[in-house]
Amino acid sequence: MKKFFLFSLIILVIACQGNPEKKPQMSEEKLYRPAFHFTPKKSWMNDPNGMFYYKGTYHLYFQYYPDDNVWGPMHWGHATSKDMVHWEEHPIALYPDEMGYIFSGSAVVDHKNTSGFGQDGKTPIVALFTHHNMEKEKAAQVDVETQSIAYSLDEGMTWIKYAGNPVIENPEIRDFRDPKVIWDDNSNQWIMALAAHDNVRFYASPNLKDWSYLSNFGFDKGHYGGVWECPDLFPLKVAGSDEIKWVLFVSINPGGPNGGSATQYFVGDFDGTNFVLDQDFAKDLENRNDFWVDFGRDNYAGVTWQNIQRDNGNRLFIGWMSNWDYAQEVPTHAWRSAMTIAREIGLIKTTQGYRLTNIPVEEAQQTLEPLTLDSKTLLGNMKLELAIDSMKKVGYVLSNDLGEKLEFGYDPAKQHFYIDRTKAGKNDFSEKFAPQHSYAPRFTEKKTIQGTMILDKTSIELFWDNGQTVMTEIFFPNAPFNQITKIE
Ligand code: FRU
């Protein structure tokens, strides 16, 4: 008996010591649940959907599969916030039905009740989404995706699907999805941007129910190797002027600058029917086909809030902080994926042409604790302001007690920023996760590079040169990063 006890004890000791793999010491919840980025309490999430602002509340819906931590029958989950930093999750807003899964889309506040859905003076909120029919997909049919609508009379909490769905039938295009709608004051109608495989189609409607096809844009513009998804068309004021340009976001998967999925942008004009590239931008695009909202690997399918702008005309944006290359394998189990920090999208005109900028929203800048290079712990709500001499090679290293590290910085010889997460902890869950560094070009020649780093437990967001070059990446250390060092 004694012998047996000793034997089992030895086995137990061997079992505990024998595994050379570094095991996290903390619970998944403590180690990986972001401190201030939105994640669903449980299960799978992808794209942000239907963002609108109403009576002081920011609404965020999202592609959601409540029954597993991988992609599945899509619902719209729902969360709200007063400041785009603290989010409260609500019951599921839209469930799949006999017409299909509920894919990505947008929502508008129909103040004028153009839809006629309003009752008893209540303003209808109208959601526009893609119905994705799995039976048709399995039968290899082409007309898998159609566009449908639903409305809410209680400020976005519950929804009634329109009995006349779909509002746009499938015109024999297999990838035909992600309607993003805005009200266009100039042409006095609703305008929809819809992704159609390798181009964006534009539609117009007086009432959100009857849609007519206007025109399309794409085919051979920008990057078109992968499938075009989640477009967003909106006017934007050029900083410091009264000039208005129209910006078109197009997410593409695969084909991103550092692999997998990413979001590109185009600058042009929209006359109520056609989106035409600005002439200078078109030349720029030919010379340097490198116009990305974010060069990091983890910002996809992002779009802007429908009906709210900042005083300077800038728009508000949020993206899905993952990449289809490995999103379903990342080492969190209770939930999968987070959103980026909400951002303010602007447009500037430089000597080299138009450039999109994105910076964290002021609310985040104010809420997050400032970090210094000698901070004792990096856990919590963190942001760090950086200033780099553009002539010097500079790196910053986040590290932990296990010797895991993430490095980022700037290389003047190559005039690019980089992130290296190859040694930042767990990365063997997918060979596509960290095979190499990620790079992003610098667009200006200013002597000092100004940067803002937003750091959460599993993500870094770097905003260089006032948001002209942005990089967002996720990582999974086996212990919290608790040190940051500068290397020159
Ligand atoms: C983008 C996307 C959309 C689609 C949704 C499905 O990530 O593929 O095109 O509507 O995800 O969940």
Coordinates of C-alpha atoms and ligand atoms in Angstrom, one line a residue:
M1 CA 0.0 0.0 0.0
K2 CA 2.8 2.4 1.0
K3 CA 4.7 1.4 -2.1
F4 CA 1.8 2.2 -4.3
F5 CA 1.3 5.6 -2.7
L6 CA 5.0 6.4 -3.3
F7 CA 4.8 5.2 -6.9
S8 CA 1.7 7.4 -7.6
L9 CA 3.4 10.4 -6.0
I10 CA 6.5 10.0 -8.2
I11 CA 4.2 9.8 -11.3
L12 CA 2.4 12.9 -10.2
V13 CA 5.7 14.8 -9.7
I14 CA 6.9 13.6 -13.1
A15 CA 3.6 14.6 -14.7
C16 CA 3.9 18.1 -13.2
Q17 CA 7.5 18.7 -14.2
G18 CA 7.6 16.7 -17.4
N19 CA 5.7 19.2 -19.6
P20 CA 8.2 21.7 -21.0
E21 CA 5.4 23.7 -22.6
K22 CA 4.8 27.0 -20.8
K23 CA 1.4 26.8 -19.2
P24 CA -0.4 30.1 -18.3
Q25 CA -0.6 30.5 -14.5
M26 CA -3.7 32.6 -14.7
S27 CA -7.2 31.9 -15.8
E28 CA -8.1 32.6 -19.4
E29 CA -10.5 35.3 -18.1
K30 CA -7.9 37.1 -16.1
L31 CA -5.1 36.7 -18.6
Y32 CA -6.9 37.3 -21.9
R33 CA -10.2 39.0 -21.4
P34 CA -9.5 42.6 -22.6
A35 CA -9.9 45.3 -20.0
F36 CA -11.5 47.9 -22.2
H37 CA -12.1 46.4 -25.7
F38 CA -15.5 45.0 -26.4
T39 CA -15.9 41.2 -26.3
P40 CA -19.1 39.2 -26.0
K41 CA -19.5 37.5 -22.6
K42 CA -19.4 34.1 -24.4
S43 CA -19.0 32.5 -27.8
W44 CA -18.0 33.6 -31.2
M45 CA -18.1 37.2 -32.6
N46 CA -17.0 38.7 -36.0
D47 CA -17.8 41.9 -37.8
P48 CA -19.3 45.0 -36.2
N49 CA -22.8 45.7 -37.6
G50 CA -25.6 48.3 -37.6
M51 CA -23.8 51.0 -35.6
F52 CA -26.0 54.1 -34.9
Y53 CA -26.3 56.8 -32.2
Y54 CA -29.6 57.6 -30.5
K55 CA -30.5 59.7 -27.5
G56 CA -26.9 59.7 -26.1
T57 CA -26.3 56.0 -26.6
Y58 CA -23.9 54.4 -29.1
H59 CA -25.3 51.1 -30.4
L60 CA -23.1 48.3 -31.7
Y61 CA -24.4 45.1 -33.2
F62 CA -22.1 42.3 -34.2
Q63 CA -21.9 39.0 -36.1
Y64 CA -22.6 36.5 -33.4
Y65 CA -22.9 32.7 -33.0
P66 CA -24.1 32.1 -29.4
D67 CA -23.7 28.3 -29.4
D68 CA -20.0 27.8 -30.1
N69 CA -16.6 29.6 -30.2
V70 CA -16.2 29.2 -34.0
W71 CA -18.2 30.8 -36.8
G72 CA -21.7 29.3 -37.2
P73 CA -25.3 30.3 -37.9
M74 CA -25.1 34.1 -37.7
H75 CA -27.1 36.3 -35.4
W76 CA -26.8 40.0 -34.6
G77 CA -25.5 40.4 -31.0
H78 CA -26.0 43.8 -29.4
A79 CA -24.1 46.1 -27.1
T80 CA -24.5 49.8 -26.1
S81 CA -22.2 52.4 -24.6
K82 CA -22.3 56.0 -23.5
D83 CA -18.6 56.6 -24.4
M84 CA -17.6 53.9 -26.8
V85 CA -15.2 52.5 -24.1
H86 CA -17.5 50.9 -21.6
W87 CA -19.9 48.5 -23.3
E88 CA -23.0 46.7 -22.0
E89 CA -24.1 43.6 -23.8
H90 CA -27.8 43.0 -24.4
P91 CA -30.0 40.1 -25.6
I92 CA -29.5 39.0 -29.2
A93 CA -31.1 41.4 -31.6
L94 CA -31.7 39.3 -34.8
Y95 CA -32.0 35.5 -35.1
P96 CA -31.5 33.4 -38.2
D97 CA -34.7 32.3 -39.9
E98 CA -36.0 30.3 -42.8
M99 CA -34.5 32.8 -45.3
G100 CA -31.1 32.3 -43.9
Y101 CA -28.3 33.4 -41.5
I102 CA -28.2 37.1 -40.6
F103 CA -25.0 38.4 -42.2
S104 CA -23.4 41.9 -41.9
G105 CA -25.2 45.1 -42.5
S106 CA -26.1 48.5 -41.1
A107 CA -28.9 50.4 -39.3
V108 CA -30.3 53.9 -39.8
V109 CA -32.3 56.2 -37.6
D110 CA -35.3 57.0 -39.9
H111 CA -36.2 60.4 -38.3
K112 CA -38.5 61.4 -41.2
N113 CA -40.3 58.0 -41.0
T114 CA -39.6 57.5 -44.8
S115 CA -40.1 53.8 -44.2
G116 CA -43.6 54.2 -42.7
F117 CA -42.6 51.8 -39.9
G118 CA -42.9 54.5 -37.3
Q119 CA -46.0 54.3 -35.0
D120 CA -47.5 56.6 -32.4
G121 CA -44.7 59.2 -33.0
K122 CA -42.0 56.6 -32.3
T123 CA -38.9 57.0 -34.6
P124 CA -38.2 53.7 -36.3
I125 CA -34.6 52.4 -36.5
V126 CA -34.2 50.3 -39.6
A127 CA -31.6 47.5 -39.9
L128 CA -30.4 46.4 -43.4
F129 CA -28.7 43.0 -43.5
T130 CA -27.9 40.1 -45.8
H131 CA -29.9 36.9 -45.6
H132 CA -27.5 34.1 -46.4
N133 CA -29.3 30.9 -47.3
M134 CA -27.3 27.8 -46.4
E135 CA -29.6 25.3 -48.3
K136 CA -28.8 27.2 -51.5
E137 CA -25.1 27.4 -50.6
K138 CA -25.1 23.6 -50.0
A139 CA -26.8 23.1 -53.3
A140 CA -24.1 25.2 -55.0
Q141 CA -26.7 27.7 -56.1
V142 CA -25.5 31.2 -57.0
D143 CA -28.4 33.2 -55.6
V144 CA -27.4 32.5 -51.9
E145 CA -27.5 36.1 -50.7
T146 CA -30.3 38.7 -50.6
Q147 CA -30.8 41.9 -48.7
S148 CA -33.5 42.3 -46.1
I149 CA -34.6 44.8 -43.5
A150 CA -36.0 44.8 -39.9
Y151 CA -37.2 47.7 -37.8
S152 CA -37.2 48.6 -34.1
L153 CA -39.6 50.9 -32.3
D154 CA -37.9 50.6 -28.9
E155 CA -34.5 52.3 -29.7
G156 CA -32.8 49.2 -31.1
M157 CA -33.6 46.7 -28.3
T158 CA -36.1 44.5 -30.2
W159 CA -36.7 44.0 -33.9
I160 CA -39.5 43.1 -36.3
K161 CA -38.5 41.6 -39.6
Y162 CA -40.2 43.2 -42.6
A163 CA -42.9 41.0 -44.1
G164 CA -41.8 42.0 -47.7
N165 CA -38.3 40.7 -47.4
P166 CA -36.0 40.4 -49.3
V167 CA -35.9 44.0 -50.4
I168 CA -33.2 43.3 -53.0
E169 CA -33.2 40.0 -54.8
N170 CA -30.0 38.3 -55.9
P171 CA -29.0 39.2 -59.4
E172 CA -27.0 36.0 -59.9
I173 CA -24.0 37.1 -58.0
R174 CA -22.6 34.6 -55.5
D175 CA -21.0 37.1 -53.1
F176 CA -23.6 39.8 -52.7
R177 CA -23.7 41.2 -49.2
D178 CA -23.1 43.6 -46.3
P179 CA -25.4 46.6 -47.1
K180 CA -24.2 49.9 -45.6
V181 CA -26.7 52.7 -45.9
I182 CA -26.6 56.5 -45.4
W183 CA -28.9 59.4 -46.0
D184 CA -27.6 61.6 -48.8
D185 CA -28.7 65.2 -48.3
N186 CA -27.7 66.3 -51.8
S187 CA -29.7 63.7 -53.7
N188 CA -32.3 63.5 -50.9
Q189 CA -32.4 59.7 -50.8
W190 CA -31.0 56.7 -49.0
I191 CA -27.8 55.3 -50.6
M192 CA -26.6 51.8 -50.1
A193 CA -23.1 50.4 -50.8
L194 CA -23.2 46.6 -51.3
A195 CA -20.2 44.3 -51.8
A196 CA -20.4 42.2 -55.0
H197 CA -17.4 39.9 -55.2
D198 CA -14.8 42.3 -56.8
N199 CA -16.8 45.5 -56.9
V200 CA -19.2 47.7 -54.9
R201 CA -22.7 48.3 -56.2
F202 CA -24.7 51.4 -55.2
Y203 CA -28.4 51.5 -54.8
A204 CA -30.9 54.3 -54.0
S205 CA -34.2 54.3 -52.1
P206 CA -36.7 56.9 -50.9
N207 CA -38.1 54.6 -48.2
L208 CA -35.6 51.8 -47.4
K209 CA -37.9 49.2 -48.9
D210 CA -37.8 49.9 -52.7
W211 CA -34.3 50.0 -54.0
S212 CA -33.0 50.9 -57.5
Y213 CA -29.6 50.0 -58.8
L214 CA -27.4 53.1 -59.6
S215 CA -23.9 52.1 -60.6
N216 CA -20.8 50.2 -59.4
F217 CA -17.1 50.7 -58.6
G218 CA -14.2 48.4 -58.6
F219 CA -13.1 45.3 -60.6
D220 CA -9.6 46.6 -61.3
K221 CA -9.2 49.2 -58.6
G222 CA -7.0 48.9 -55.5
H223 CA -6.6 45.4 -54.3
Y224 CA -9.0 42.9 -55.7
G225 CA -7.3 39.5 -55.3
G226 CA -9.7 38.4 -52.5
V227 CA -13.4 38.8 -52.0
W228 CA -14.7 42.4 -51.4
E229 CA -16.8 42.7 -48.2
C230 CA -18.3 45.2 -45.9
P231 CA -18.1 48.5 -47.9
D232 CA -18.8 51.9 -46.4
L233 CA -19.4 55.1 -48.5
F234 CA -19.5 58.4 -46.7
P235 CA -18.6 62.1 -47.2
L236 CA -15.7 63.5 -45.2
K237 CA -14.5 67.0 -44.7
V238 CA -10.8 67.6 -45.6
A239 CA -9.2 68.8 -42.4
G240 CA -8.6 72.6 -42.2
S241 CA -10.8 73.3 -45.3
D242 CA -14.4 73.3 -46.5
E243 CA -13.7 70.7 -49.1
I244 CA -15.8 67.6 -49.0
K245 CA -14.6 64.3 -50.4
W246 CA -16.3 60.9 -50.5
V247 CA -14.5 58.0 -49.0
L248 CA -15.2 54.3 -49.8
F249 CA -14.0 51.6 -47.4
V250 CA -13.7 48.1 -48.8
S251 CA -12.6 45.1 -46.7
I252 CA -10.8 42.4 -48.6
N253 CA -10.1 38.8 -47.7
P254 CA -7.5 37.6 -48.4
G255 CA -5.1 40.3 -49.8
G256 CA -4.2 42.4 -46.8
P257 CA -0.8 44.1 -46.7
N258 CA 0.6 41.7 -44.2
G259 CA -1.6 38.7 -45.1
G260 CA -5.2 37.7 -44.7
S261 CA -8.0 40.2 -44.2
A262 CA -7.7 44.0 -44.2
T263 CA -9.6 47.1 -45.1
Q264 CA -8.6 49.4 -48.0
Y265 CA -9.9 52.9 -48.8
F266 CA -10.6 55.0 -51.8
V267 CA -11.0 58.8 -52.1
G268 CA -13.3 60.4 -54.7
D269 CA -16.6 62.1 -55.4
F270 CA -20.2 60.9 -55.3
D271 CA -22.9 62.7 -57.3
G272 CA -25.9 60.8 -56.1
T273 CA -25.3 58.1 -58.8
N274 CA -21.6 57.4 -59.4
F275 CA -18.6 57.1 -57.2
V276 CA -15.6 58.4 -59.2
L277 CA -12.0 58.4 -57.9
D278 CA -10.4 61.8 -57.3
Q279 CA -7.9 62.3 -60.2
D280 CA -4.9 62.8 -57.9
F281 CA -5.9 59.9 -55.7
A282 CA -6.3 57.7 -58.9
K283 CA -2.7 58.6 -59.8
D284 CA -1.5 57.9 -56.3
L285 CA -3.2 54.6 -56.4
E286 CA -1.4 53.7 -59.5
N287 CA 2.0 54.7 -58.1
R288 CA 1.5 53.3 -54.6
N289 CA -1.3 50.8 -54.2
D290 CA -1.1 51.0 -50.5
F291 CA -4.2 52.7 -49.0
W292 CA -5.2 50.7 -45.9
V293 CA -7.2 51.9 -42.9
D294 CA -4.9 49.8 -40.8
F295 CA -1.7 48.0 -41.8
G296 CA -1.7 45.6 -38.8
R297 CA -3.1 42.1 -39.1
D298 CA -6.1 42.6 -36.8
N299 CA -8.6 45.2 -38.0
Y300 CA -11.2 43.9 -40.4
A301 CA -14.7 44.6 -41.6
G302 CA -14.7 47.9 -39.8
V303 CA -17.3 50.6 -40.7
T304 CA -18.5 53.9 -39.4
W305 CA -21.4 54.9 -37.2
Q306 CA -24.3 55.8 -39.4
N307 CA -25.6 59.1 -38.0
I308 CA -23.1 60.8 -35.8
Q309 CA -20.1 63.0 -36.7
R310 CA -17.7 65.0 -34.6
D311 CA -17.9 68.8 -34.8
N312 CA -15.1 68.8 -37.3
G313 CA -17.0 66.5 -39.6
N314 CA -15.0 63.4 -38.7
R315 CA -16.7 60.0 -38.4
L316 CA -16.6 57.3 -35.8
F317 CA -15.4 53.8 -36.6
I318 CA -14.9 50.4 -35.0
G319 CA -13.4 47.2 -36.5
W320 CA -13.2 43.5 -35.7
M321 CA -9.8 42.9 -34.1
S322 CA -9.0 39.7 -35.8
N323 CA -8.1 38.1 -39.1
W324 CA -9.9 35.3 -41.0
D325 CA -6.4 33.7 -41.4
Y326 CA -6.6 32.4 -37.8
A327 CA -9.7 34.0 -36.0
Q328 CA -11.3 30.7 -35.3
E329 CA -8.1 29.2 -33.7
V330 CA -7.0 32.0 -31.3
P331 CA -6.4 30.5 -27.8
T332 CA -9.5 31.9 -26.0
H333 CA -12.3 29.5 -25.5
A334 CA -15.1 31.0 -23.5
W335 CA -15.3 33.8 -26.1
R336 CA -13.5 34.6 -29.3
S337 CA -12.6 38.0 -30.7
A338 CA -12.7 41.6 -29.6
M339 CA -13.4 44.9 -31.3
T340 CA -10.8 47.6 -31.9
I341 CA -10.9 50.7 -29.8
A342 CA -13.4 53.1 -31.3
R343 CA -11.7 55.6 -33.6
E344 CA -12.2 59.0 -35.2
I345 CA -11.8 58.9 -39.0
G346 CA -10.5 62.0 -40.7
L347 CA -9.1 63.0 -44.1
I348 CA -6.1 65.3 -44.7
K349 CA -4.6 66.7 -47.8
T350 CA -0.8 66.4 -47.8
T351 CA 1.7 67.4 -50.5
Q352 CA 1.6 63.8 -51.6
G353 CA -2.2 63.6 -51.8
Y354 CA -5.2 62.7 -49.7
R355 CA -4.6 60.5 -46.7
L356 CA -7.1 58.9 -44.3
T357 CA -6.3 59.3 -40.6
N358 CA -7.6 57.3 -37.7
I359 CA -7.0 58.0 -34.1
P360 CA -8.6 56.6 -30.9
V361 CA -11.7 58.5 -30.0
E362 CA -11.2 61.3 -27.4
E363 CA -13.3 59.4 -24.9
A364 CA -10.8 56.6 -24.9
Q365 CA -7.8 59.0 -24.7
Q366 CA -9.4 60.5 -21.6
T367 CA -10.4 57.2 -19.9
L368 CA -7.2 55.3 -20.4
E369 CA -4.4 55.6 -17.9
P370 CA -1.2 57.1 -19.2
L371 CA 1.7 54.8 -19.2
T372 CA 5.4 55.6 -18.9
L373 CA 8.4 53.7 -20.0
D374 CA 9.2 52.8 -16.3
S375 CA 5.7 51.7 -15.4
K376 CA 5.7 48.8 -13.1
T377 CA 2.8 46.9 -14.5
L378 CA 1.3 47.0 -18.0
L379 CA -2.0 45.5 -17.1
G380 CA -5.0 47.7 -17.0
N381 CA -6.2 50.6 -19.2
M382 CA -3.2 51.8 -20.9
K383 CA -2.0 54.4 -23.4
L384 CA 1.5 55.6 -24.1
E385 CA 2.6 58.7 -26.1
L386 CA 5.7 58.2 -28.1
A387 CA 8.1 60.5 -29.8
I388 CA 10.8 59.1 -32.1
D389 CA 13.6 60.8 -34.0
S390 CA 12.9 59.7 -37.5
M391 CA 16.6 59.4 -38.3
K392 CA 17.2 56.7 -35.7
K393 CA 16.2 53.0 -35.6
V394 CA 14.0 52.6 -32.6
G395 CA 12.2 49.6 -31.0
Y396 CA 10.1 49.1 -28.0
V397 CA 9.8 45.7 -26.3
L398 CA 6.9 44.6 -24.2
S399 CA 8.0 41.6 -22.1
N400 CA 7.0 39.3 -19.3
D401 CA 8.7 37.2 -16.6
L402 CA 8.7 34.1 -19.0
G403 CA 10.9 36.0 -21.5
E404 CA 8.1 36.3 -24.0
K405 CA 8.2 39.6 -25.9
L406 CA 6.5 41.7 -28.5
E407 CA 8.6 44.3 -30.3
F408 CA 7.5 47.2 -32.4
G409 CA 9.2 50.3 -33.8
Y410 CA 10.5 52.2 -36.8
D411 CA 13.3 51.5 -39.2
P412 CA 14.6 54.7 -41.0
A413 CA 16.5 52.8 -43.6
K414 CA 13.4 51.2 -44.9
Q415 CA 11.1 54.0 -43.8
H416 CA 8.7 51.6 -42.2
F417 CA 7.1 50.7 -38.9
Y418 CA 7.0 47.1 -37.8
I419 CA 5.5 44.8 -35.2
D420 CA 7.1 41.5 -34.3
R421 CA 4.9 39.1 -32.4
T422 CA 6.8 36.0 -33.4
K423 CA 8.0 35.5 -29.7
A424 CA 5.0 37.1 -28.0
G425 CA 3.7 33.9 -26.4
K426 CA 1.3 31.4 -27.8
N427 CA 1.5 31.3 -31.6
D428 CA 1.4 27.6 -32.5
F429 CA -2.4 27.4 -32.8
S430 CA -2.1 28.6 -36.4
E431 CA 0.9 28.7 -38.7
K432 CA -0.5 31.9 -40.3
F433 CA -0.6 33.8 -37.0
A434 CA 3.0 34.9 -36.6
P435 CA 5.3 33.6 -39.4
Q436 CA 7.1 37.0 -39.7
H437 CA 7.0 40.7 -38.8
S438 CA 4.3 43.0 -40.1
Y439 CA 5.3 46.3 -41.8
A440 CA 3.7 49.6 -42.6
P441 CA 5.0 52.5 -44.6
R442 CA 5.6 56.0 -43.2
F443 CA 3.9 58.7 -45.2
T444 CA 5.5 61.9 -44.0
E445 CA 9.0 63.2 -43.7
K446 CA 8.5 65.1 -40.5
K447 CA 11.6 64.9 -38.2
T448 CA 9.8 63.6 -35.1
I449 CA 7.5 60.7 -35.3
Q450 CA 4.6 61.1 -32.9
G451 CA 2.8 57.9 -31.8
T452 CA 0.1 56.7 -29.5
M453 CA 0.0 53.2 -28.3
I454 CA -3.2 51.7 -26.9
L455 CA -2.3 48.5 -25.0
D456 CA -4.8 46.0 -23.6
K457 CA -4.1 42.5 -22.4
T458 CA -4.1 40.9 -25.8
S459 CA -3.8 43.8 -28.2
I460 CA -1.7 46.7 -29.3
E461 CA -2.9 49.5 -31.5
L462 CA -0.3 51.9 -32.8
F463 CA -1.3 55.3 -34.2
W464 CA 1.7 56.9 -35.9
D465 CA 1.9 60.5 -37.3
N466 CA -1.5 61.5 -36.0
G467 CA -3.1 58.4 -37.4
Q468 CA -1.7 58.4 -40.9
T469 CA -0.2 55.0 -40.4
V470 CA -2.0 52.6 -38.1
M471 CA -1.1 49.1 -37.0
T472 CA -3.3 46.9 -34.8
E473 CA -2.3 43.4 -33.7
I474 CA -3.3 40.8 -31.1
F475 CA -1.1 38.5 -29.1
F476 CA -1.4 35.8 -26.4
P477 CA 1.4 35.8 -23.8
N478 CA 1.5 33.0 -21.2
A479 CA 1.9 35.7 -18.5
P480 CA 0.9 39.3 -18.6
F481 CA 3.5 41.7 -20.2
N482 CA 4.8 43.6 -17.3
Q483 CA 7.7 45.6 -18.7
I484 CA 8.3 48.0 -21.6
T485 CA 11.8 48.9 -22.7
K486 CA 13.1 51.1 -25.5
I487 CA 16.0 49.8 -27.6
E488 CA 18.0 52.2 -29.8
Ligands
FRU1 C1 -16.8 39.6 -43.2 C2 -17.9 38.7 -43.5 C3 -19.0 39.4 -44.2 C4 -20.2 38.5 -43.9 C5 -19.9 38.1 -42.5 C6 -20.4 36.7 -42.2 O1 -16.0 39.2 -42.2 O2 -17.4 37.6 -44.3 O3 -18.8 39.6 -45.6 O4 -21.4 39.2 -44.0 O5 -18.5 38.1 -42.4 O6 -20.3 36.4 -40.8

